[in-house]
Structures are given as structure tokens and as C-alpha cells.
Short mmCIF file of C-alpha atoms in Angstrom, two decimals:
data_model
loop_
_atom_site.label_atom_id
_atom_site.label_comp_id
_atom_site.label_asym_id
_atom_site.label_seq_id
_atom_site.Cartn_x
_atom_site.Cartn_y
_atom_site.Cartn_z
CA MET A 1 -91.27 -14.83 184.63
CA SER A 2 -91.63 -11.46 182.93
CA SER A 3 -90.74 -10.91 179.31
CA ALA A 4 -88.19 -8.29 180.43
CA VAL A 5 -86.19 -10.98 182.22
CA LEU A 6 -86.13 -13.45 179.33
CA PRO A 7 -83.87 -11.41 177.01
CA ALA A 8 -81.36 -11.04 179.84
CA LEU A 9 -81.25 -14.79 180.44
CA ALA A 10 -81.10 -15.81 176.79
CA PRO A 11 -77.45 -14.76 176.15
CA SER A 12 -76.35 -16.59 179.31
CA ARG A 13 -78.09 -19.78 178.18
CA ARG A 14 -76.55 -19.49 174.72
CA ALA A 15 -73.13 -18.97 176.28
CA TRP A 16 -73.45 -22.19 178.27
CA VAL A 17 -74.04 -24.13 175.04
CA THR A 18 -70.46 -23.23 174.14
CA ASP A 19 -69.01 -23.09 177.65
CA LEU A 20 -70.12 -26.49 178.96
CA PRO A 21 -68.35 -28.58 176.27
CA LEU A 22 -65.18 -26.56 176.90
CA LEU A 23 -65.41 -27.27 180.63
CA LEU A 24 -65.72 -31.00 179.85
CA VAL A 25 -62.62 -30.71 177.70
CA ALA A 26 -60.80 -29.14 180.65
CA ALA A 27 -61.79 -32.10 182.83
CA VAL A 28 -60.55 -34.79 180.43
CA TRP A 29 -57.38 -32.85 179.62
CA GLY A 30 -56.71 -32.50 183.34
CA ALA A 31 -56.94 -36.27 183.75
CA SER A 32 -54.89 -36.89 180.59
CA TYR A 33 -51.53 -36.12 182.20
CA LEU A 34 -51.80 -38.97 184.67
CA ALA A 35 -53.11 -41.28 181.91
CA ALA A 36 -50.23 -40.38 179.59
CA LYS A 37 -47.71 -40.77 182.38
CA GLY A 38 -49.08 -44.24 183.11
CA ILE A 39 -48.57 -45.63 179.60
CA THR A 40 -45.55 -43.68 178.32
CA THR A 41 -41.82 -43.79 178.93
CA THR A 42 -39.05 -41.63 177.48
CA HIS A 43 -38.43 -44.26 174.79
CA THR A 44 -42.07 -44.82 173.78
CA VAL A 45 -43.33 -41.22 173.40
CA ILE A 46 -43.37 -41.23 169.59
CA ALA A 47 -44.94 -44.71 169.37
CA VAL A 48 -47.70 -43.81 171.84
CA LEU A 49 -48.47 -40.60 169.93
CA VAL A 50 -48.76 -42.54 166.65
CA LEU A 51 -51.17 -44.99 168.30
CA ARG A 52 -53.14 -42.26 170.07
CA PHE A 53 -53.91 -40.39 166.88
CA ALA A 54 -54.10 -43.31 164.44
CA ILE A 55 -56.84 -45.04 166.46
CA VAL A 56 -59.38 -42.29 165.85
CA LEU A 57 -58.27 -41.10 162.42
CA PRO A 58 -59.96 -43.81 160.26
CA ALA A 59 -63.33 -43.29 161.97
CA LEU A 60 -63.02 -39.54 161.49
CA ALA A 61 -62.15 -39.91 157.81
CA VAL A 62 -65.15 -42.18 157.15
CA ALA A 63 -67.59 -40.00 159.11
CA GLY A 64 -66.42 -36.80 157.48
CA TRP A 65 -65.65 -38.02 153.97
CA ARG A 66 -68.10 -35.67 152.25
CA GLY A 67 -66.82 -32.71 154.24
CA LEU A 68 -63.23 -33.57 153.39
CA ARG A 69 -64.04 -33.68 149.68
CA ALA A 70 -65.73 -30.28 149.97
CA LEU A 71 -62.67 -28.57 151.49
CA SER A 72 -60.89 -26.12 149.24
CA GLY A 73 -57.16 -26.16 148.70
CA ALA A 74 -56.74 -23.19 151.02
CA GLN A 75 -58.72 -24.96 153.73
CA TRP A 76 -56.59 -28.09 153.41
CA ARG A 77 -53.44 -25.98 153.71
CA GLY A 78 -54.78 -24.02 156.68
CA ALA A 79 -55.82 -27.16 158.54
CA GLY A 80 -52.49 -28.76 157.68
CA VAL A 81 -50.61 -25.85 159.25
CA LEU A 82 -52.75 -26.19 162.39
CA GLY A 83 -51.91 -29.89 162.43
CA LEU A 84 -48.18 -29.15 162.38
CA VAL A 85 -48.60 -26.85 165.39
CA LEU A 86 -50.70 -29.53 167.06
CA SER A 87 -47.97 -32.13 166.59
CA GLY A 88 -45.52 -29.81 168.32
CA ILE A 89 -47.92 -29.34 171.24
CA PHE A 90 -48.28 -33.07 171.78
CA LEU A 91 -44.55 -33.76 171.49
CA LEU A 92 -43.78 -31.11 174.09
CA GLU A 93 -46.59 -32.16 176.41
CA THR A 94 -45.89 -35.89 176.24
CA TYR A 95 -42.14 -35.60 176.70
CA GLY A 96 -42.81 -33.03 179.41
CA VAL A 97 -45.20 -35.16 181.46
CA VAL A 98 -42.75 -38.08 181.36
CA HIS A 99 -40.18 -35.87 183.13
CA THR A 100 -42.39 -34.09 185.66
CA SER A 101 -45.43 -34.82 187.79
CA ALA A 102 -48.97 -34.84 186.43
CA THR A 103 -49.81 -32.08 188.93
CA ASN A 104 -46.98 -29.83 187.74
CA ALA A 105 -47.84 -30.52 184.11
CA GLY A 106 -51.47 -29.48 184.51
CA LEU A 107 -50.68 -26.35 186.49
CA ILE A 108 -47.89 -25.14 184.22
CA ILE A 109 -49.94 -25.70 181.06
CA SER A 110 -52.62 -23.46 182.61
CA LEU A 111 -50.37 -20.50 181.77
CA THR A 112 -51.94 -20.74 178.30
CA MET A 113 -54.77 -18.73 179.86
CA ILE A 114 -52.31 -15.92 180.51
CA PHE A 115 -50.25 -16.23 177.33
CA THR A 116 -53.22 -16.20 174.94
CA PRO A 117 -54.71 -12.81 175.95
CA LEU A 118 -51.19 -11.32 176.01
CA ALA A 119 -50.48 -12.65 172.52
CA GLU A 120 -53.89 -11.53 171.30
CA ALA A 121 -53.21 -8.05 172.69
CA ALA A 122 -49.85 -7.96 170.90
CA VAL A 123 -51.47 -8.95 167.60
CA THR A 124 -54.37 -6.49 167.91
CA ARG A 125 -52.19 -3.80 169.56
CA VAL A 126 -54.74 -3.36 172.33
CA ARG A 127 -53.13 -3.13 175.77
CA PRO A 128 -54.66 -5.59 178.27
CA PRO A 129 -56.06 -4.23 181.55
CA SER A 130 -53.56 -3.51 184.32
CA ALA A 131 -55.36 -6.03 186.53
CA PHE A 132 -54.69 -8.72 183.93
CA LEU A 133 -50.99 -7.90 183.80
CA ALA A 134 -50.83 -8.13 187.59
CA ALA A 135 -52.64 -11.49 187.45
CA ALA A 136 -50.16 -12.72 184.85
CA GLY A 137 -47.27 -11.78 187.11
CA LEU A 138 -48.89 -13.60 190.03
CA SER A 139 -49.29 -16.75 187.91
CA VAL A 140 -45.66 -16.67 186.83
CA VAL A 141 -44.52 -16.39 190.47
CA GLY A 142 -46.81 -19.31 191.25
CA VAL A 143 -45.25 -21.50 188.57
CA VAL A 144 -41.76 -20.68 189.84
CA LEU A 145 -42.75 -21.77 193.36
CA LEU A 146 -44.62 -24.81 192.04
CA THR A 147 -41.51 -26.14 190.35
CA GLN A 148 -39.49 -25.63 193.54
CA GLY A 149 -41.59 -27.89 195.77
CA GLY A 150 -38.49 -29.64 197.06
CA GLY A 151 -36.43 -26.47 197.51
CA PHE A 152 -35.03 -23.74 195.28
CA THR A 153 -33.42 -25.71 192.49
CA SER A 154 -33.50 -25.42 188.71
CA PRO A 155 -36.84 -26.36 187.13
CA SER A 156 -36.86 -29.88 185.70
CA ALA A 157 -36.64 -30.53 181.98
CA GLY A 158 -40.29 -31.63 182.12
CA ASP A 159 -41.34 -28.33 183.67
CA LEU A 160 -39.60 -26.37 180.91
CA LEU A 161 -41.14 -28.55 178.20
CA MET A 162 -44.61 -27.95 179.64
CA LEU A 163 -43.93 -24.21 179.61
CA LEU A 164 -43.06 -24.43 175.91
CA ALA A 165 -46.23 -26.49 175.36
CA ALA A 166 -48.28 -23.69 176.92
CA LEU A 167 -46.74 -21.26 174.43
CA ALA A 168 -47.47 -23.68 171.57
CA ARG A 169 -51.10 -23.98 172.67
CA THR A 170 -51.35 -20.19 172.52
CA VAL A 171 -50.10 -20.22 168.93
CA HIS A 172 -52.63 -22.93 168.06
CA VAL A 173 -55.62 -21.07 169.50
CA LEU A 174 -54.66 -17.80 167.82
CA ALA A 175 -53.97 -19.52 164.51
CA MET A 176 -57.42 -21.18 164.54
CA ALA A 177 -59.01 -17.77 164.96
CA ARG A 178 -56.86 -15.91 162.44
CA ILE A 179 -56.43 -18.31 159.49
CA LYS A 180 -59.32 -17.05 157.37
CA ALA A 181 -59.45 -20.12 155.14
CA VAL A 182 -60.66 -22.35 157.97
CA GLN A 183 -63.29 -20.03 159.39
CA ASP A 184 -66.25 -21.39 157.42
CA ALA A 185 -65.13 -25.00 157.03
CA ASP A 186 -66.76 -27.99 158.69
CA SER A 187 -65.32 -28.62 162.18
CA LEU A 188 -65.16 -32.39 161.70
CA SER A 189 -63.22 -32.07 158.46
CA LEU A 190 -60.76 -29.59 159.94
CA THR A 191 -60.20 -31.80 162.97
CA THR A 192 -59.56 -34.79 160.68
CA VAL A 193 -57.00 -32.93 158.59
CA GLN A 194 -55.26 -31.62 161.70
CA LEU A 195 -54.98 -35.06 163.26
CA GLY A 196 -53.89 -36.55 159.93
CA SER A 197 -51.09 -33.98 159.67
CA ALA A 198 -50.00 -34.76 163.23
CA VAL A 199 -50.00 -38.53 162.57
CA ALA A 200 -47.84 -37.94 159.49
CA VAL A 201 -45.31 -36.02 161.58
CA PHE A 202 -45.23 -38.72 164.27
CA ALA A 203 -44.97 -41.52 161.69
CA VAL A 204 -41.96 -39.84 160.07
CA LEU A 205 -40.31 -39.40 163.46
CA ALA A 206 -41.06 -43.04 164.37
CA ALA A 207 -39.21 -44.17 161.23
CA VAL A 208 -36.06 -42.31 162.26
CA PRO A 209 -33.52 -44.67 163.90
CA GLY A 210 -33.06 -44.10 167.62
CA THR A 211 -36.49 -42.63 168.32
CA GLY A 212 -37.71 -45.72 170.16
CA PRO A 213 -39.58 -48.96 169.40
CA ALA A 214 -42.11 -49.21 166.59
CA PRO A 215 -45.74 -48.38 167.44
CA TRP A 216 -46.90 -51.98 166.80
CA THR A 217 -44.19 -53.28 169.13
CA VAL A 218 -45.39 -50.98 171.92
CA ALA A 219 -49.04 -51.89 171.24
CA ALA A 220 -48.24 -55.61 171.46
CA GLY A 221 -46.82 -55.09 174.94
CA PHE A 222 -49.87 -53.25 176.27
CA GLY A 223 -52.18 -54.92 178.79
CA ALA A 224 -55.80 -54.05 179.55
CA THR A 225 -54.85 -51.09 181.74
CA GLU A 226 -52.57 -49.56 179.11
CA TRP A 227 -55.18 -50.02 176.37
CA ALA A 228 -57.81 -48.36 178.55
CA GLY A 229 -55.48 -45.41 179.08
CA LEU A 230 -54.69 -45.18 175.38
CA LEU A 231 -58.37 -45.25 174.38
CA PHE A 232 -59.13 -42.54 176.95
CA LEU A 233 -56.38 -40.37 175.45
CA SER A 234 -57.51 -41.11 171.88
CA VAL A 235 -61.28 -40.79 172.10
CA PHE A 236 -61.83 -38.22 174.84
CA CYS A 237 -58.60 -36.22 175.07
CA THR A 238 -57.96 -36.08 171.32
CA LEU A 239 -61.11 -36.62 169.25
CA PHE A 240 -63.67 -35.02 171.56
CA ALA A 241 -61.37 -32.28 172.87
CA PHE A 242 -60.10 -30.89 169.60
CA PHE A 243 -63.42 -31.16 167.82
CA VAL A 244 -64.99 -29.06 170.60
CA GLN A 245 -62.13 -26.56 170.47
CA MET A 246 -62.47 -26.13 166.70
CA TRP A 247 -66.24 -25.78 167.06
CA SER A 248 -66.15 -23.29 169.92
CA VAL A 249 -63.32 -20.99 168.83
CA ARG A 250 -65.51 -19.78 165.96
CA ARG A 251 -68.37 -19.01 168.33
CA THR A 252 -66.44 -17.06 170.95
CA SER A 253 -63.06 -15.30 171.34
CA PRO A 254 -59.68 -17.06 171.57
CA SER A 255 -59.21 -15.59 175.04
CA ARG A 256 -62.52 -16.99 176.26
CA VAL A 257 -61.68 -20.44 174.89
CA SER A 258 -58.41 -20.49 176.82
CA LEU A 259 -59.92 -19.01 179.96
CA LEU A 260 -62.79 -21.50 180.03
CA LEU A 261 -60.20 -24.26 180.05
CA GLY A 262 -58.99 -22.81 183.33
CA THR A 263 -60.30 -25.69 185.42
CA GLU A 264 -57.84 -28.07 183.73
CA PRO A 265 -55.11 -27.65 186.41
CA LEU A 266 -57.63 -28.43 189.15
CA TRP A 267 -58.45 -31.75 187.51
CA ALA A 268 -54.77 -32.47 186.89
CA ALA A 269 -53.88 -31.79 190.52
CA ALA A 270 -56.85 -33.82 191.76
CA ALA A 271 -55.93 -36.82 189.61
CA GLY A 272 -52.24 -36.59 190.42
CA ILE A 273 -52.76 -36.33 194.17
CA ALA A 274 -55.77 -38.61 194.65
CA ILE A 275 -54.87 -41.33 192.14
CA GLY A 276 -51.18 -40.89 191.43
CA GLY A 277 -50.11 -40.32 195.03
CA GLU A 278 -48.18 -37.16 194.15
CA ARG A 279 -47.22 -34.54 196.75
CA LEU A 280 -46.48 -30.88 196.21
CA GLY A 281 -44.67 -29.83 199.38
CA ALA A 282 -45.21 -26.47 201.12
CA LEU A 283 -43.70 -24.34 198.33
CA GLY A 284 -45.53 -26.34 195.69
CA VAL A 285 -48.87 -25.86 197.44
CA LEU A 286 -48.25 -22.11 197.69
CA GLY A 287 -47.29 -22.01 194.02
CA ALA A 288 -50.39 -23.95 192.99
CA VAL A 289 -52.58 -21.54 194.94
CA LEU A 290 -50.93 -18.55 193.27
CA VAL A 291 -51.32 -20.09 189.79
CA LEU A 292 -55.01 -20.74 190.36
CA ALA A 293 -55.56 -17.32 191.94
CA GLY A 294 -53.71 -15.59 189.12
CA THR A 295 -55.59 -17.37 186.36
CA ALA A 296 -58.95 -16.75 188.09
CA TRP A 297 -58.09 -13.07 188.49
CA GLY A 298 -56.95 -12.94 184.88
CA ARG A 299 -60.25 -14.46 183.71
CA ARG A 300 -62.26 -11.84 185.55
CA SER A 301 -60.13 -8.96 184.29
CA VAL A 302 -60.41 -10.07 180.66
CA THR A 303 -64.11 -10.93 180.63
CA SER A 304 -65.32 -8.06 182.83
#
């Protein structure tokens, strides 16, 4: 291979070092909707979220103790703010998936890939390409059709919650890139503070009367299947996923982070249909195709 070719290949290889972990995150997040749906009910959302985050938090704190002690006050505050946003994302997503299908949840949340570049353009005051705006419109039409798989009725409460979760994810990605205090901090420490902030929010909510059974009561009722689902959500969909996101967002653009997560709806649909026995219907299938086509077109228009 000539020396002239090597410089051209080097950036691509370096890009894959960042891109591959993000693609793995997309795969586990895609499967997370079915896993969450399998272990959560309307009355146990808060308890499951406490358990999901609390399982990994002690290990994170021990592993990153030195990094946590090295964080400045501004870094603690910045990571704490990110954790508050993160808690909102998980509340919206978990309540949402309880009230809609895993397939719908994964496809609707994919609108983050459209919302993030639009929000980034609004912040930087740089107009996105016309092709991207057209792709965004196509995706929105796709989501409307997706939620009407059984006929033209109002979207379910779960569908609307997932739409709000997509907006919250956009805020989270942009905040990670724009809060200057966290830019040079250790990724493990920032992830730990974020998850700790989220656990604090969920613990406070769990103590409020009427928010459902206590976390330990829910845990005592879990069997082997439920514990396997909870550990999958805790270790892979929480610890691994958000550590990778914190690590990668400082090595590439917020738009690229969101766009590389674009395979998430494919995994969600695959898990929902193959394992969960879900069906989309003719309108739902058309909507899913339009969502995937729109997000793929949007990726090309932003990265070209």
C-alpha cells in the first residue's frame, strides 16, 4: 500500500474508534425498550429507576474515587445539571414505554437525530442544509403514520412521552458539549456524578406518597428473568451507554453523536417484533420506513 493512501485511511480508522462504541450503544438502547417494558408497570416506574441506577453507582464511585476528588466545584455543578436532565429523560422514556410498544418507542426516540442538528443550528445561528430540513419533515410524517398503525386516532400518551424524551435527549447532548466546566473532566467521574444526581431525584420521588411501592419491595418480587432484565438495563444501557456518550461527545460533534445512534430504532423494532410479538400494521410499517429513510437522509445531509 502506498504512503499516499495511508494518510487518507488514517482519519477513517480514527473515526471508527469513536463510532463503533456509539453503534454498540445504539444496539443496547434499542433492546432496552423491550427489557424495560418486561419488568416495569405504571406503578413501579420510580422503583425500577432507583434500582437501575443504584446498582451501578457504588461500583462507579469506588472505581472513580480519585477522579471524583479531583473535580472542581464548577465541574460538580455542571455534571449535576446534566444529571437532572438525565433523570427527566429516563422518567419520560420509562413512563412512555409502559404506555406504548417497544417498536414505537425506539422509532419515535430516533427523532433525536433530527432535533439535535436543528437545535445546534438554532444555537449557532447556522441554517441547516435544505436537504436536512426536507429529511426532518419526512421523519415527522413517518412518526405520525407510525403512531396511527391501527387507524387515524390520537397518538397514545406513551407516544407523546417518547416525543418529549427525544427533545430531552437533544438538550442533554447539547448541554454536554456546551457546559465548559465539564469539557476537560474525567469521563468516569462525570458519569458517576450524573447518575448520582439522577438517583437522588428518583429517591426523592420514591419517598413521595402515591408514587408506587418502595424499590426494595419491587426488588423482592423479582424473579430470575426480571433480575436479568434489570442488570441488562443497569450495566449495559446505563453504565456502558452513558460513559461512552460522555467520552465520545468530546471527540466529535453533538450532531454526529446523535446521528451515529441512528441504528437504535432498527434494534428496537427488531426486538419488539421478533421477541415481543409486536405488529405495526400497514400504516405503521409505512411510517417506520419513512422515519428510517428520513433519519438516513438527514445523516447524509449533515455529514456530507
